[in-house]
Short mmCIF file of C-alpha atoms in Angstrom, two decimals:
data_model
loop_
_atom_site.label_atom_id
_atom_site.label_comp_id
_atom_site.label_asym_id
_atom_site.label_seq_id
_atom_site.Cartn_x
_atom_site.Cartn_y
_atom_site.Cartn_z
CA MET A 10 -50.62 -20.53 -4.43
CA THR A 11 -48.34 -22.92 -3.58
CA ALA A 12 -45.85 -22.47 -0.50
CA VAL A 13 -42.83 -22.36 -2.73
CA ARG A 14 -44.55 -19.77 -5.17
CA SER A 15 -45.50 -17.82 -2.37
CA PHE A 16 -41.94 -18.19 -1.02
CA LEU A 17 -40.42 -16.94 -4.04
CA LYS A 18 -42.79 -14.15 -4.59
CA GLY A 19 -42.19 -12.92 -1.04
CA ASN A 20 -38.42 -12.98 -1.61
CA GLY A 21 -38.15 -11.86 -5.27
CA LEU A 22 -35.68 -9.19 -4.71
CA SER A 23 -33.10 -11.19 -2.55
CA LEU A 24 -33.68 -14.20 -4.90
CA GLY A 25 -33.57 -12.09 -8.23
CA PHE A 26 -30.29 -10.54 -7.21
CA GLY A 27 -28.60 -13.24 -6.04
CA ALA A 28 -29.03 -15.30 -9.21
CA LEU A 29 -27.84 -12.10 -11.17
CA PHE A 30 -24.74 -12.08 -8.95
CA LEU A 31 -23.94 -15.65 -9.54
CA ALA A 32 -24.60 -15.32 -13.21
CA THR A 33 -22.24 -12.24 -13.62
CA LEU A 34 -19.62 -13.90 -11.45
CA VAL A 35 -19.46 -16.89 -13.56
CA GLY A 36 -19.34 -14.12 -16.45
CA GLN A 37 -16.58 -12.12 -14.90
CA ALA A 38 -14.41 -15.49 -14.21
CA LEU A 39 -14.84 -16.82 -18.18
CA ALA A 40 -13.93 -13.30 -19.24
CA GLY A 41 -11.06 -12.85 -16.46
CA VAL A 42 -9.33 -16.09 -17.34
CA ALA A 43 -9.58 -15.10 -21.28
CA GLU A 44 -7.87 -11.80 -20.51
CA PHE A 45 -5.27 -13.51 -18.07
CA ASN A 46 -4.17 -16.05 -20.43
CA ASP A 47 -3.71 -13.50 -23.33
CA GLN A 48 -1.35 -11.60 -21.26
CA ARG A 49 0.39 -14.60 -20.04
CA VAL A 50 0.86 -15.74 -23.62
CA SER A 51 1.96 -12.55 -24.99
CA GLU A 52 4.66 -12.75 -22.06
CA GLY A 53 5.69 -16.26 -23.31
CA LEU A 54 4.25 -18.03 -20.23
CA ALA A 55 1.55 -20.79 -20.27
CA GLY A 56 -1.95 -20.17 -19.94
CA VAL A 57 -3.90 -21.50 -16.79
CA SER A 58 -7.12 -23.14 -16.57
CA LEU A 59 -10.66 -21.87 -15.36
CA ALA A 60 -10.16 -23.81 -12.15
CA ARG A 61 -6.79 -22.48 -11.40
CA TYR A 62 -7.76 -18.97 -12.52
CA VAL A 63 -10.79 -18.59 -10.10
CA THR A 64 -8.59 -19.99 -7.50
CA SER A 65 -6.03 -17.46 -8.29
CA SER A 66 -5.05 -14.26 -6.46
CA SER A 67 -5.74 -12.44 -9.90
CA PHE A 68 -9.47 -13.24 -9.74
CA ALA A 69 -9.69 -12.90 -5.79
CA VAL A 70 -8.55 -9.19 -6.14
CA ASP A 71 -10.96 -8.41 -9.23
CA VAL A 72 -13.90 -9.64 -7.22
CA MET A 73 -12.75 -8.19 -3.73
CA GLU A 74 -12.13 -4.73 -5.16
CA ASN A 75 -15.72 -4.05 -6.11
CA TRP A 76 -16.94 -5.77 -3.17
CA GLN A 77 -15.35 -3.64 -0.67
CA SER A 78 -16.23 -0.31 -2.51
CA GLU A 79 -19.89 -1.52 -2.55
CA TYR A 80 -19.78 -2.27 1.32
CA LEU A 81 -18.25 1.26 1.66
CA GLN A 82 -20.87 2.77 -0.33
CA PHE A 83 -23.80 1.32 1.86
CA PHE A 84 -21.87 1.99 5.34
CA LEU A 85 -21.39 5.66 4.07
CA TYR A 86 -24.56 6.25 2.98
CA VAL A 87 -26.37 4.60 6.10
CA TYR A 88 -24.26 7.10 8.21
CA ALA A 89 -24.35 10.06 6.08
CA THR A 90 -28.19 10.14 5.83
CA VAL A 91 -28.57 10.34 9.12
CA TRP A 92 -27.04 13.99 9.09
CA LEU A 93 -27.11 14.84 5.25
CA VAL A 94 -30.41 15.62 3.62
CA GLN A 95 -31.12 16.65 0.41
CA ARG A 96 -34.31 18.54 -0.31
CA GLY A 97 -37.00 16.75 -2.58
CA SER A 98 -35.26 13.37 -2.47
CA PRO A 99 -36.80 10.29 -1.84
CA GLU A 100 -33.36 8.88 -0.44
CA SER A 101 -33.40 11.73 2.20
CA LYS A 102 -35.46 12.12 5.09
CA GLU A 103 -37.14 15.21 5.63
CA LEU A 104 -35.03 18.67 6.44
CA HIS A 105 -35.90 18.77 9.96
CA ARG A 106 -35.15 15.42 11.01
CA VAL A 107 -31.44 15.73 10.59
CA GLY A 108 -29.79 13.69 13.45
CA THR A 109 -30.47 10.30 15.03
CA GLU A 110 -33.87 11.57 16.01
CA THR A 111 -35.91 11.37 19.52
CA ASP A 112 -36.71 7.84 21.13
CA GLN A 113 -40.33 8.17 19.97
CA GLU A 114 -39.61 8.96 16.73
CA GLN A 115 -37.40 6.15 16.58
CA ARG A 116 -39.82 3.68 18.92
CA VAL A 117 -37.38 2.66 21.45
CA HIS A 118 -37.61 1.59 25.18
CA GLU A 119 -40.91 2.80 26.55
CA HIS A 120 -42.12 4.14 23.01
CA SER A 121 -41.55 0.56 21.50
CA GLY A 122 -44.61 -1.40 20.49
CA GLU A 123 -45.27 -5.25 20.77
CA ASP A 124 -44.06 -5.83 17.12
CA SER A 125 -40.65 -3.81 17.95
CA PRO A 126 -37.68 -6.08 17.97
CA THR A 127 -36.52 -7.03 21.59
CA TRP A 128 -33.50 -5.28 21.43
CA ALA A 129 -35.06 -2.01 20.80
CA ARG A 130 -37.13 -2.76 24.06
CA THR A 131 -34.74 -3.65 26.45
CA GLY A 132 -32.56 -0.47 26.29
CA GLY A 133 -29.08 -0.26 27.26
CA LEU A 134 -26.03 -1.52 25.43
CA ARG A 135 -28.27 -3.68 23.32
CA THR A 136 -30.28 -1.37 22.10
CA ALA A 137 -27.25 1.19 21.92
CA VAL A 138 -25.75 -1.76 19.26
CA PHE A 139 -29.00 -2.77 17.53
CA SER A 140 -29.82 1.05 16.95
CA ARG A 141 -26.28 1.09 14.83
CA SER A 142 -26.50 -2.67 13.63
CA LEU A 143 -26.88 -1.86 10.06
CA GLY A 144 -24.08 0.61 9.72
CA LEU A 145 -21.77 -1.74 11.97
CA LEU A 146 -22.38 -4.53 9.90
CA MET A 147 -21.91 -2.71 6.80
CA GLY A 148 -18.60 -0.95 7.93
CA GLY A 149 -17.45 -4.35 9.51
CA ILE A 150 -17.85 -6.28 5.88
CA PHE A 151 -16.18 -3.45 4.21
CA LEU A 152 -12.89 -3.51 6.29
CA LEU A 153 -13.01 -7.20 5.83
CA THR A 154 -13.25 -7.06 2.15
CA TRP A 155 -10.60 -4.13 1.89
CA ALA A 156 -8.38 -6.12 4.00
CA GLY A 157 -9.15 -9.09 1.73
CA MET A 158 -8.47 -7.00 -1.18
CA SER A 159 -5.09 -5.82 0.26
CA VAL A 160 -4.12 -9.51 0.48
CA ALA A 161 -5.33 -10.72 -2.68
CA GLY A 162 -3.86 -7.69 -4.42
CA TRP A 163 -0.30 -8.06 -2.79
CA SER A 164 -0.48 -11.70 -4.04
CA ALA A 165 -1.55 -10.71 -7.45
CA PHE A 166 0.78 -8.08 -7.54
CA ASN A 167 3.62 -9.96 -6.48
CA ALA A 168 2.79 -12.63 -9.50
CA GLU A 169 3.03 -10.39 -11.98
CA GLN A 170 6.27 -8.71 -10.44
CA LEU A 171 7.78 -12.25 -10.97
CA ALA A 172 6.22 -13.01 -14.23
CA GLY A 173 8.16 -9.35 -15.03
CA HIS A 174 11.39 -11.00 -13.52
CA GLU A 175 11.21 -8.38 -10.56
CA ASP A 176 11.44 -8.96 -6.79
CA PRO A 177 7.83 -9.40 -4.82
CA VAL A 178 7.15 -6.85 -2.39
CA SER A 179 6.10 -7.21 1.45
CA TRP A 180 2.19 -6.65 2.37
CA LEU A 181 3.39 -3.19 4.00
CA GLY A 182 5.38 -2.45 0.79
CA TYR A 183 2.27 -3.35 -1.17
CA LEU A 184 -0.13 -0.81 0.65
CA ALA A 185 2.00 1.68 0.01
CA HIS A 186 2.02 1.01 -3.74
CA PRO A 187 0.13 3.03 -6.28
CA ASP A 188 -1.29 -0.31 -7.44
CA PHE A 189 -3.26 -0.71 -4.30
CA TRP A 190 -4.60 2.78 -4.14
CA SER A 191 -5.25 2.73 -7.77
CA ARG A 192 -7.65 -0.21 -7.44
CA THR A 193 -9.23 1.46 -4.22
CA PHE A 194 -9.83 4.85 -5.55
CA GLN A 195 -10.99 3.60 -8.84
CA ASN A 196 -13.79 1.89 -7.00
CA TRP A 197 -14.64 4.41 -4.66
CA GLN A 198 -15.02 7.31 -6.98
CA SER A 199 -17.66 5.46 -9.03
CA GLU A 200 -19.68 4.55 -5.70
CA MET A 201 -19.59 8.15 -4.50
CA LEU A 202 -20.90 8.91 -7.96
CA ALA A 203 -23.60 6.69 -8.10
CA VAL A 204 -24.99 7.59 -4.81
CA GLY A 205 -24.65 11.45 -5.22
CA SER A 206 -26.21 11.29 -8.63
CA MET A 207 -29.06 9.07 -7.34
CA ALA A 208 -29.66 11.22 -4.45
CA ILE A 209 -30.08 14.35 -6.84
CA PHE A 210 -31.84 12.74 -10.08
CA ALA A 211 -34.56 10.98 -7.55
CA VAL A 212 -35.58 14.87 -6.94
CA TYR A 213 -36.51 15.50 -10.66
CA LEU A 214 -37.12 12.24 -12.23
CA ARG A 215 -39.84 9.56 -11.25
CA GLN A 216 -40.03 5.65 -11.70
CA ARG A 217 -43.52 4.27 -11.36
CA GLY A 218 -43.78 1.95 -8.91
CA SER A 219 -40.51 1.92 -7.57
CA PRO A 220 -39.71 2.40 -3.90
CA GLU A 221 -36.69 4.09 -4.92
CA SER A 222 -38.62 6.95 -6.81
CA LYS A 223 -41.29 9.16 -5.17
CA PRO A 224 -44.80 8.63 -6.43
CA VAL A 225 -45.09 9.85 -10.19
CA GLY A 226 -47.17 13.00 -9.35
CA ALA A 227 -45.19 13.86 -6.13
CA ALA A 228 -43.91 17.44 -6.02
CA HIS A 229 -40.07 17.80 -7.06
CA ALA A 230 -39.85 19.60 -3.36
CA ASP A 231 -41.52 16.74 -1.58
CA THR A 232 -38.65 15.32 0.73
CA GLY A 233 -38.56 11.87 1.90
CA GLN A 234 -41.29 9.82 0.16
CA THR A 235 -41.34 6.75 -1.43
CA GLY A 236 -43.95 5.12 -3.90
CA MET B 11 -31.22 1.64 -1.49
CA ALA B 12 -33.50 2.30 1.43
CA SER B 13 -34.93 -1.07 0.91
CA ALA B 14 -32.37 -3.67 2.19
CA GLY B 15 -33.95 -7.05 2.38
CA SER B 16 -34.70 -8.94 5.47
CA GLY B 17 -32.47 -12.04 4.77
CA PHE B 18 -29.28 -9.74 4.49
CA SER B 19 -27.60 -11.49 7.49
CA GLY B 20 -27.83 -14.87 5.70
CA ARG B 21 -26.23 -13.17 2.64
CA ALA B 22 -23.60 -11.16 4.43
CA ALA B 23 -22.52 -14.47 5.97
CA LEU B 24 -22.39 -16.20 2.71
CA LEU B 25 -20.22 -13.39 1.11
CA LEU B 26 -18.03 -13.26 4.09
CA THR B 27 -17.44 -17.03 3.97
CA LEU B 28 -16.59 -16.49 0.23
CA ALA B 29 -14.14 -13.92 1.00
CA ALA B 30 -12.39 -15.72 3.68
CA GLY B 31 -12.23 -18.74 1.12
CA LEU B 32 -10.92 -16.16 -1.52
CA VAL B 33 -7.94 -15.11 0.75
CA ALA B 34 -7.15 -18.79 2.32
CA THR B 35 -6.99 -20.14 -1.48
CA VAL B 36 -4.37 -17.30 -2.14
CA ALA B 37 -2.39 -17.76 1.02
CA GLY B 38 -2.35 -21.75 0.89
CA CYS B 39 -1.79 -22.29 -2.69
CA SER B 40 1.70 -20.38 -2.89
CA SER B 41 3.10 -22.29 -0.10
CA ALA B 42 1.80 -25.63 -1.18
CA ASP B 43 3.58 -25.48 -4.31
CA GLU B 44 6.98 -24.61 -2.64
CA PRO B 45 8.62 -27.95 -2.11
CA GLU B 46 8.18 -28.70 -5.81
CA VAL B 47 9.64 -25.44 -7.31
CA ARG B 48 12.68 -26.04 -4.70
CA ASP B 49 12.93 -29.39 -6.06
CA ILE B 50 12.99 -28.23 -9.74
CA ALA B 51 15.23 -25.23 -9.22
CA SER B 52 17.72 -27.79 -7.33
CA SER B 53 17.35 -30.27 -10.15
CA PHE B 54 18.44 -27.35 -12.63
CA ALA B 55 21.19 -26.29 -10.71
CA SER B 56 22.74 -29.53 -10.30
CA SER B 57 22.20 -30.72 -13.87
CA GLY B 58 24.35 -30.73 -16.75
CA PRO B 59 23.19 -28.82 -20.07
CA GLN B 60 20.50 -31.38 -21.36
CA GLY B 61 19.31 -31.79 -18.08
CA ARG B 62 18.76 -28.23 -17.76
CA CYS B 63 17.26 -27.99 -21.41
CA ASP B 64 14.44 -30.64 -20.06
CA LEU B 65 13.46 -28.37 -17.19
CA LEU B 66 12.76 -25.13 -19.49
CA ALA B 67 9.43 -23.65 -19.95
CA PRO B 68 8.78 -24.16 -23.87
CA ALA B 69 8.59 -20.58 -24.78
CA THR B 70 12.19 -20.14 -23.15
CA LEU B 71 13.48 -22.81 -24.80
CA THR B 72 12.05 -21.74 -28.08
CA SER B 73 13.89 -18.54 -27.76
CA LEU B 74 17.07 -20.17 -26.59
CA VAL B 75 17.57 -22.06 -30.12
CA GLN B 76 16.73 -19.04 -32.22
CA GLY B 77 20.56 -18.38 -32.77
CA GLY B 78 20.68 -22.12 -34.36
CA GLU B 79 22.33 -23.52 -31.66
CA SER B 80 21.10 -26.37 -29.83
CA CYS B 81 19.76 -26.13 -26.39
CA PRO B 82 22.56 -27.78 -24.72
CA GLU B 83 25.22 -25.70 -26.66
CA ALA B 84 23.47 -22.49 -25.87
CA VAL B 85 22.92 -23.20 -21.95
CA GLN B 86 26.90 -24.10 -21.38
CA HIS B 87 27.89 -20.91 -22.84
CA LEU B 88 25.46 -19.05 -20.73
CA PRO B 89 26.67 -18.24 -16.75
CA VAL B 90 23.55 -20.01 -15.43
CA GLY B 91 24.04 -20.68 -11.62
CA SER B 92 24.88 -24.42 -10.30
CA GLY B 93 24.67 -23.14 -6.45
CA GLU B 94 22.48 -24.19 -3.56
CA VAL B 95 18.89 -22.86 -3.13
CA VAL B 96 19.02 -20.13 -0.85
CA SER B 97 15.23 -19.10 -0.70
CA VAL B 98 11.97 -19.76 -2.55
CA GLU B 99 8.97 -17.25 -3.20
CA VAL B 100 5.92 -18.56 -4.87
CA TRP B 101 3.13 -16.17 -5.90
CA GLY B 102 0.17 -18.10 -8.15
CA VAL B 103 1.74 -19.65 -11.09
CA ASP B 104 4.91 -18.01 -10.95
CA ALA B 105 8.04 -18.16 -8.65
CA GLN B 106 11.56 -16.71 -8.10
CA VAL B 107 14.61 -19.02 -6.54
CA HIS B 108 17.70 -17.44 -5.35
CA LEU B 109 20.77 -19.79 -5.85
CA THR B 110 24.00 -19.09 -4.16
CA ASP B 111 25.26 -17.93 -7.59
CA ASP B 112 22.17 -16.97 -9.61
CA THR B 113 18.20 -15.98 -9.62
CA LEU B 114 15.58 -18.24 -11.52
CA PHE B 115 12.37 -17.50 -12.26
CA LEU B 116 9.84 -20.57 -12.90
CA THR B 117 6.39 -20.91 -13.84
CA ARG B 118 3.68 -23.72 -13.75
CA ASP B 119 1.84 -24.97 -16.68
CA ASP B 120 -0.10 -28.15 -17.26
CA THR B 121 3.14 -30.52 -16.68
CA GLY B 122 4.17 -28.69 -13.46
CA TRP B 123 6.82 -26.36 -12.56
CA ARG B 124 9.51 -25.26 -15.33
CA VAL B 125 12.31 -22.83 -15.50
CA SER B 126 11.32 -19.59 -17.22
CA ALA B 127 14.29 -17.54 -16.93
CA ALA B 128 17.77 -18.00 -15.51
CA ALA B 129 21.11 -16.28 -15.56
CA CYS B 130 19.58 -13.25 -14.09
CA ALA B 131 21.53 -10.45 -12.54
CA PRO B 132 20.21 -7.61 -10.61
CA ALA B 133 19.56 -4.55 -12.70
CA GLY B 134 18.53 -2.16 -9.81
CA LYS B 135 15.11 -1.19 -8.18
CA GLY B 136 14.44 -5.16 -7.32
CA SER B 137 14.13 -5.74 -11.35
CA TYR B 138 16.55 -8.39 -12.93
CA LEU B 139 18.40 -8.76 -16.72
CA CYS B 140 17.96 -12.26 -17.61
CA GLN B 141 20.17 -14.23 -20.45
CA VAL B 142 17.85 -17.16 -20.60
CA GLU B 143 14.41 -16.16 -21.13
CA ALA B 144 11.58 -16.08 -23.22
CA SER B 145 11.68 -13.37 -25.73
#
């Protein structure tokens, strides 16, 4: 097997979803500019080019509102699954392991192995940070993209205000406007539904070969198994 | 969900860069267009009827001549402002310009910025009623 094929096989999940992300982003841009121009023509305004649309706040807010909710989902899921369990779900750990677990179970400090990351072995602040790094990163990206959504949404909202011959609003005014919270909650609710339903569906249903599922023959009551 | 890939940091950095770029684009484009919007609004306010008609957006011009009058005839009978530019707001391809005696709305098309509405009076709750606008 060549080095390239080996690399592709070893990184198929990242590369596959990266390609799907780019393809669907292009699809969103093409459909979005058509919808945007339909709306503008109906208001007696000129349409815009694809290049101008993809650098517009309208496109940016539509992208950002989805990104922020996805990272909120992962952030909450990473943190919630430390403390909340679901009997029989491969998305959950076993019921008696609720909490941050012992150093031995987590293989930190003197319980770390030779293959453990350096920051898991050193102790102190570095181990404390590394022990929470996944949640911190997800939470950080969520906050950044949510802030990005608020700025892009503010700009898109004000463009709509001007197109409708109304005064623009301040950023704080936009944060208090239903448009901001409608965009926020409509995305959050779908993420919570997806996570909650996945956790419970995976108790009783199987997908052979997927690590998101239990082995097909595993009992419904088995918790924390993947296969 | 349980299986976040090992290449996550690189992808996260890419996403963050894209996010920052989008926000910077949003913020940057508006301010870059402000001088042109100010110039067009100022020209519109100081021009005669024909000069104003030349600066109207096509849909607004079409709406104005629907009654059978020519554009210059229609414009000179309407209370379109001729004062100084007080403030400019640009958001995307739309803009609002307050004159000392009127409020204008502008829109950008392939040829540049054009006036889409004029002779606009406040109608409460931040909205305006405009006597020159696309129907």
